[in-house]
Coordinates of C-alpha atoms in Angstrom, one line a residue:
M27 CA 118.9 184.9 106.5
S28 CA 116.9 185.7 103.4
T29 CA 113.8 183.8 102.3
K30 CA 115.6 182.3 99.3
R31 CA 118.4 180.9 101.5
R32 CA 115.9 179.4 103.9
I33 CA 114.1 177.6 101.1
L34 CA 117.4 176.2 99.7
A35 CA 118.4 175.1 103.2
G36 CA 115.0 173.4 103.7
G37 CA 115.3 171.6 100.4
A38 CA 118.8 170.4 101.2
L39 CA 117.7 169.0 104.5
A40 CA 114.7 167.2 102.9
T41 CA 117.0 165.7 100.3
A42 CA 119.5 164.6 102.9
A43 CA 116.7 163.0 104.9
V44 CA 115.4 161.1 101.9
V45 CA 119.0 160.0 101.0
L46 CA 119.6 158.8 104.5
T47 CA 116.3 156.9 104.6
A48 CA 117.1 155.3 101.3
C49 CA 120.4 154.0 102.7
G50 CA 118.5 151.7 105.0
S51 CA 118.2 147.9 104.6
Q52 CA 116.0 147.9 101.5
G53 CA 116.6 151.4 100.1
I54 CA 113.6 153.2 98.6
Y55 CA 111.5 150.0 98.7
S56 CA 111.3 150.3 102.5
L57 CA 109.2 153.5 102.1
P58 CA 105.5 152.8 102.6
L59 CA 103.5 153.3 99.4
P60 CA 100.3 155.3 99.5
G61 CA 97.2 153.0 99.4
G62 CA 99.2 149.9 100.2
P63 CA 97.6 146.9 102.0
A64 CA 97.1 147.2 105.7
L65 CA 98.9 144.2 107.2
G66 CA 97.7 144.5 110.8
A67 CA 99.7 144.0 114.0
R68 CA 100.7 140.4 113.4
P69 CA 100.9 139.6 109.6
T70 CA 101.7 136.0 108.4
V71 CA 105.2 135.8 107.0
L72 CA 105.7 133.2 104.2
H73 CA 108.8 132.2 102.2
L74 CA 108.1 131.5 98.6
Q75 CA 110.8 129.8 96.4
F76 CA 110.9 130.2 92.6
A77 CA 113.3 129.1 89.9
N78 CA 112.9 132.5 88.3
V79 CA 111.3 135.7 89.7
L80 CA 111.7 137.7 86.5
D81 CA 111.5 141.4 87.4
L82 CA 109.4 141.1 90.5
V83 CA 110.3 143.8 93.0
P84 CA 109.7 144.4 96.7
E85 CA 106.4 146.1 97.7
S86 CA 104.7 144.1 94.9
S87 CA 101.2 142.9 95.9
V88 CA 100.2 139.5 97.0
R89 CA 96.7 138.4 96.0
I90 CA 94.3 135.6 96.8
G91 CA 91.4 135.3 94.4
G92 CA 92.2 138.6 92.8
A93 CA 92.1 140.5 96.1
T94 CA 95.2 142.1 97.6
V95 CA 96.0 140.5 100.9
G96 CA 99.7 141.3 101.4
K97 CA 102.9 142.5 99.8
V98 CA 106.4 141.3 98.9
E99 CA 108.8 142.1 101.8
S100 CA 112.1 141.1 100.3
I101 CA 113.7 139.0 97.5
G102 CA 116.8 137.0 98.2
I103 CA 118.6 133.7 97.6
A104 CA 117.5 130.4 99.3
S105 CA 119.9 128.3 101.4
D106 CA 120.7 126.1 98.4
G107 CA 122.4 129.1 96.7
W108 CA 120.5 128.6 93.5
T109 CA 116.8 129.2 94.1
A110 CA 115.2 132.6 94.5
E111 CA 113.3 133.1 97.8
V112 CA 110.6 135.8 98.1
T113 CA 109.5 136.8 101.6
V114 CA 105.9 138.0 101.7
K115 CA 103.6 139.3 104.4
V116 CA 100.0 138.4 104.4
R117 CA 97.4 140.5 106.3
D118 CA 96.6 139.5 109.8
G119 CA 93.5 137.3 110.0
V120 CA 93.8 135.9 106.4
K121 CA 94.4 132.2 106.5
V122 CA 96.5 130.8 103.7
P123 CA 95.5 127.1 103.0
A124 CA 98.2 124.5 103.6
D125 CA 98.1 123.2 100.0
S126 CA 98.6 126.7 98.5
R127 CA 101.0 127.3 95.7
A128 CA 102.4 130.6 94.4
Q129 CA 102.4 132.0 90.9
I130 CA 104.1 135.1 89.6
E131 CA 101.6 136.8 87.2
Q132 CA 101.3 140.1 85.4
S133 CA 98.3 142.5 85.7
N134 CA 98.2 143.4 82.0
L135 CA 100.4 143.6 78.9
L136 CA 102.7 146.2 80.4
G137 CA 101.5 146.1 84.0
E138 CA 103.2 145.2 87.2
K139 CA 104.2 141.7 88.4
Y140 CA 102.4 140.3 91.5
I141 CA 102.2 137.0 93.4
T142 CA 98.9 135.1 93.5
L143 CA 98.3 132.3 96.0
V144 CA 96.2 129.4 94.7
S145 CA 94.7 126.5 96.6
S146 CA 93.5 123.2 95.2
G147 CA 90.9 122.9 98.0
G148 CA 92.4 119.8 99.6
S149 CA 93.8 121.2 102.8
D150 CA 90.8 120.3 105.0
G151 CA 90.8 123.7 106.6
Q152 CA 94.5 123.7 107.7
A153 CA 96.4 126.9 107.2
L154 CA 100.1 127.7 106.8
A155 CA 101.8 129.0 109.9
S156 CA 103.9 132.1 109.9
G157 CA 107.4 131.3 108.7
A158 CA 106.3 128.4 106.5
T159 CA 108.1 127.8 103.2
I160 CA 106.5 126.8 99.9
P161 CA 109.1 125.1 97.8
A162 CA 109.9 125.9 94.2
A163 CA 108.5 122.5 93.0
Q164 CA 105.0 123.8 93.9
N165 CA 105.4 127.3 92.5
K166 CA 105.6 128.6 88.9
T167 CA 106.2 131.7 86.9
T168 CA 103.9 132.6 84.0
A169 CA 105.5 133.6 80.7
G170 CA 106.1 137.4 80.4
I171 CA 105.5 139.6 77.4
E172 CA 109.2 139.6 76.7
E173 CA 109.3 135.8 76.5
V174 CA 106.2 135.6 74.3
L175 CA 107.6 138.2 71.9
G176 CA 111.0 136.4 71.9
V177 CA 109.5 133.1 71.0
L178 CA 107.2 134.7 68.4
S179 CA 110.3 136.3 66.9
L180 CA 112.1 133.0 66.8
V181 CA 109.2 131.3 65.1
L182 CA 108.8 134.1 62.5
N183 CA 112.4 134.5 61.7
D184 CA 114.1 131.2 62.2
G185 CA 111.2 128.8 62.8
G186 CA 110.7 127.8 59.2
V187 CA 107.4 129.5 58.6
G188 CA 108.0 129.2 54.9
Q189 CA 107.9 125.5 55.3
L190 CA 104.2 125.7 56.3
K191 CA 103.2 126.4 52.7
P192 CA 103.9 122.8 51.4
I193 CA 101.9 121.5 54.4
V194 CA 99.0 123.9 53.6
D195 CA 99.1 122.9 49.9
E196 CA 99.0 119.2 50.8
L197 CA 96.1 119.7 53.1
N198 CA 94.2 121.6 50.4
T199 CA 95.0 118.7 48.0
A200 CA 93.8 116.1 50.5
M201 CA 90.6 118.1 51.2
S202 CA 89.8 118.8 47.5
N203 CA 87.8 115.6 47.1
P204 CA 84.9 115.7 49.5
Q205 CA 83.8 112.1 48.7
Q206 CA 87.2 110.7 49.8
V207 CA 87.1 112.9 52.9
R208 CA 83.6 111.6 53.8
S209 CA 84.7 108.0 53.2
L210 CA 87.8 108.5 55.4
I211 CA 85.6 110.0 58.2
T212 CA 83.1 107.1 57.9
Q213 CA 85.9 104.5 58.1
T214 CA 87.5 106.3 61.1
D215 CA 84.1 106.3 62.8
R216 CA 83.8 102.5 62.2
L217 CA 87.3 102.0 63.6
I218 CA 86.5 104.0 66.7
E219 CA 83.2 102.0 67.1
G220 CA 85.1 98.7 66.8
L221 CA 87.7 99.9 69.4
N222 CA 84.9 101.0 71.7
E223 CA 83.2 97.5 71.4
Q224 CA 86.6 95.9 72.3
R225 CA 87.2 98.1 75.4
A226 CA 87.0 95.1 77.7
D227 CA 89.5 93.1 75.7
I228 CA 91.8 96.1 75.4
T229 CA 91.6 96.7 79.1
R230 CA 92.2 93.0 79.8
A231 CA 95.3 93.1 77.5
I232 CA 96.6 96.2 79.2
D233 CA 96.1 94.6 82.6
G234 CA 97.9 91.5 81.4
V235 CA 100.8 93.6 80.2
A236 CA 100.9 95.4 83.6
A237 CA 100.9 92.0 85.4
L238 CA 103.7 90.8 83.1
S239 CA 105.6 94.0 83.9
R240 CA 105.2 93.5 87.6
R241 CA 106.3 89.9 87.3
A242 CA 109.4 91.0 85.3
E243 CA 110.1 93.7 87.8
A244 CA 110.0 91.1 90.6
Q245 CA 112.6 89.0 88.7
T246 CA 114.9 91.9 87.9
T247 CA 117.8 90.1 89.5
Q248 CA 117.4 86.9 87.4
I249 CA 116.9 88.9 84.2
S250 CA 120.0 91.0 84.9
R251 CA 122.0 87.8 85.5
I252 CA 120.7 86.3 82.3
L253 CA 121.5 89.4 80.3
A254 CA 125.0 89.4 81.9
E255 CA 125.6 85.8 80.8
L256 CA 124.2 86.3 77.2
P257 CA 127.5 87.6 75.8
R258 CA 129.3 84.5 77.1
G259 CA 126.7 82.2 75.6
A260 CA 126.9 84.1 72.3
A261 CA 130.6 83.7 72.3
V262 CA 130.3 79.9 72.8
L263 CA 127.8 79.7 70.0
N264 CA 130.1 81.7 67.8
Q265 CA 132.9 79.3 68.5
Q266 CA 130.7 76.3 67.7
R267 CA 129.3 77.9 64.5
P268 CA 131.0 75.4 62.1
E269 CA 129.6 72.5 64.1
I270 CA 126.2 74.0 64.1
I271 CA 126.3 74.6 60.4
E272 CA 127.4 71.1 59.8
M273 CA 124.6 69.8 62.1
V274 CA 122.0 71.7 60.1
K275 CA 123.4 70.3 56.8
Q276 CA 123.2 66.8 58.3
L277 CA 119.7 67.4 59.4
D278 CA 118.8 68.5 55.9
R279 CA 120.4 65.4 54.5
L280 CA 118.5 63.2 57.1
G281 CA 115.3 64.9 56.2
K282 CA 115.8 64.1 52.5
V283 CA 116.6 60.5 53.2
G284 CA 113.7 60.1 55.6
T285 CA 111.3 61.6 53.0
D286 CA 112.7 59.2 50.4
V287 CA 112.2 56.2 52.7
L288 CA 108.7 57.2 53.6
S289 CA 107.8 57.8 50.0
R290 CA 109.1 54.3 48.9
S291 CA 107.6 52.5 51.9
Q292 CA 104.3 54.3 51.9
R293 CA 102.3 51.5 50.3
E294 CA 103.8 48.8 52.5
T295 CA 103.3 50.9 55.6
I296 CA 99.6 51.5 54.7
E297 CA 99.1 47.7 54.1
N298 CA 100.8 46.9 57.5
L299 CA 98.6 49.3 59.3
L300 CA 95.5 47.9 57.6
A301 CA 96.6 44.4 58.5
L302 CA 96.7 45.5 62.1
R303 CA 93.0 46.3 62.1
P304 CA 91.9 42.8 63.2
T305 CA 94.5 42.7 66.0
L306 CA 93.4 46.2 67.2
R307 CA 89.8 45.2 66.9
A308 CA 90.4 42.2 69.0
L309 CA 92.2 44.2 71.6
A310 CA 89.3 46.7 71.6
G311 CA 86.9 43.8 72.1
A312 CA 89.0 42.5 75.0
A313 CA 89.4 45.9 76.6
D314 CA 87.3 45.0 79.6
D315 CA 89.3 41.9 80.2
I316 CA 92.6 43.8 79.8
V317 CA 91.5 46.3 82.4
T318 CA 90.5 43.6 84.8
A319 CA 93.8 41.8 84.3
L320 CA 96.0 44.9 84.7
P321 CA 95.9 44.8 88.6
F322 CA 97.3 41.2 88.4
V323 CA 100.5 42.5 86.7
A324 CA 101.5 44.5 89.7
T325 CA 101.1 41.5 92.1
F326 CA 102.3 38.7 89.8
P327 CA 102.4 35.8 90.5
F328 CA 99.9 36.3 93.2
P329 CA 96.3 37.4 92.3
D330 CA 95.1 40.7 93.6
A331 CA 92.8 39.0 96.1
G332 CA 95.7 37.0 97.5
V333 CA 97.6 40.1 98.7
D334 CA 95.1 40.5 101.5
A335 CA 95.9 37.0 102.7
I336 CA 99.5 37.9 103.3
K337 CA 100.2 38.3 107.0
G338 CA 103.7 39.6 107.8
D339 CA 106.5 39.7 105.2
S340 CA 106.3 36.2 103.6
M341 CA 103.8 33.7 102.0
N342 CA 104.0 30.1 100.9
L343 CA 103.7 29.5 97.1
F344 CA 103.2 26.2 95.3
I345 CA 103.8 26.3 91.5
S346 CA 103.6 23.5 88.9
L347 CA 106.2 24.6 86.3
D348 CA 106.8 22.7 83.0
T349 CA 110.5 23.2 82.3
R350 CA 110.6 21.1 79.1
L351 CA 112.0 23.4 76.5
I352 CA 110.5 21.5 73.6
N353 CA 106.9 22.0 74.9
Q354 CA 107.6 25.7 75.2
L355 CA 109.0 26.0 71.7
E356 CA 106.0 24.1 70.3
A357 CA 103.7 26.5 72.1
L358 CA 105.5 29.4 70.3
G359 CA 105.1 27.7 66.9
A360 CA 108.5 26.0 66.5
G361 CA 108.4 23.0 64.1
K362 CA 105.1 24.1 62.5
P363 CA 104.7 25.1 58.8
A364 CA 105.3 28.7 57.8
P365 CA 102.5 31.1 58.5
V366 CA 100.0 31.7 55.7
Y367 CA 99.2 35.3 54.7
V368 CA 95.5 36.0 55.1
P369 CA 94.5 39.2 53.3
P370 CA 92.3 41.7 55.1
K371 CA 88.6 41.6 54.2
Y372 CA 88.3 45.4 53.8
G373 CA 90.5 48.1 52.5
P374 CA 93.6 48.1 50.2
G375 CA 95.2 44.7 49.8
S376 CA 92.0 42.7 50.3
G377 CA 91.8 39.5 48.2
R378 CA 95.4 39.6 47.2
A379 CA 98.8 38.8 48.8
T380 CA 102.2 40.5 48.5
G381 CA 105.1 38.8 46.7
S382 CA 106.7 37.6 49.9
S383 CA 103.4 36.2 51.2
A384 CA 102.7 34.4 47.9
S385 CA 106.1 32.7 48.0
Q386 CA 105.4 31.7 51.6
Q387 CA 102.0 30.3 50.5
G388 CA 103.8 28.3 47.8
G389 CA 106.3 27.0 50.4
A390 CA 103.5 26.2 52.8
R391 CA 101.7 24.1 50.2

């Protein structure tokens, strides 16, 4: 066999070996890369779930704090059939904190995608065990250059950049008068100072609203029942609308009549109230006696001291009662002349009598 044929046969065998190797479980990604991370004998296997893995590929690096600690083993679909699941291997001896979350980032503008593991520092030294899963709710994917350029294109083409000119013009107009701008800043500063001084009141009001919200939440059932019955009540009010309107009209008419009566009888009412002054003054002077006599009302006809003398459920009582009706009527003023009006000494009406009182005085004389 010639040398040329031997070289061709060797190349064919090498190509076949590469093709057969690529037909394995992960194709060419299963081939080890030169300079890849050393995982050790027992690497930690983690399952990371993402809503979108972009163009992340197997054999991508896994980093913690910028240092490469592992690689992406495979990319598949989670058990829910909708979420992407990335299986990674972390170097043996590297502890991944239990509160870690995963992010897909890009090394530079056109660089490779990689996964970085970030911890919030609240795991208290606990680490994820091999086979653990970090759900998609804790992980996120940073925006790629394609997404940034796409959004920028949308803003520049269809985002209405031309509409920014009126806004800029209005801002220039507003800032053209420095004195007004300075005054606005001063007033804003005073407003903020006033709000700062009332922080306690504002906090108290917010706490009150929160307490009211909690109370309303505790009465959700009653509120729901009331809201459910409101349409029925509104329907009843709608049916009684004519009666309600008529009632309001009658109240308006009653108010007018009452105002007219009060206007006409204002003078007499004031005089009557002034005439009550001596009576009220006498009652005020006898206030101590009235207070002393009030306990006797509850035990009439027995005095308060006599209640203690009652033994059992009965007591003997001897009363002298005058049943002659004429004597009682005379005590009430029957058969005596008509009363004479005595004007008050002070205030309106003093020294003069009303027409009815004058006629009574004439009749009395």
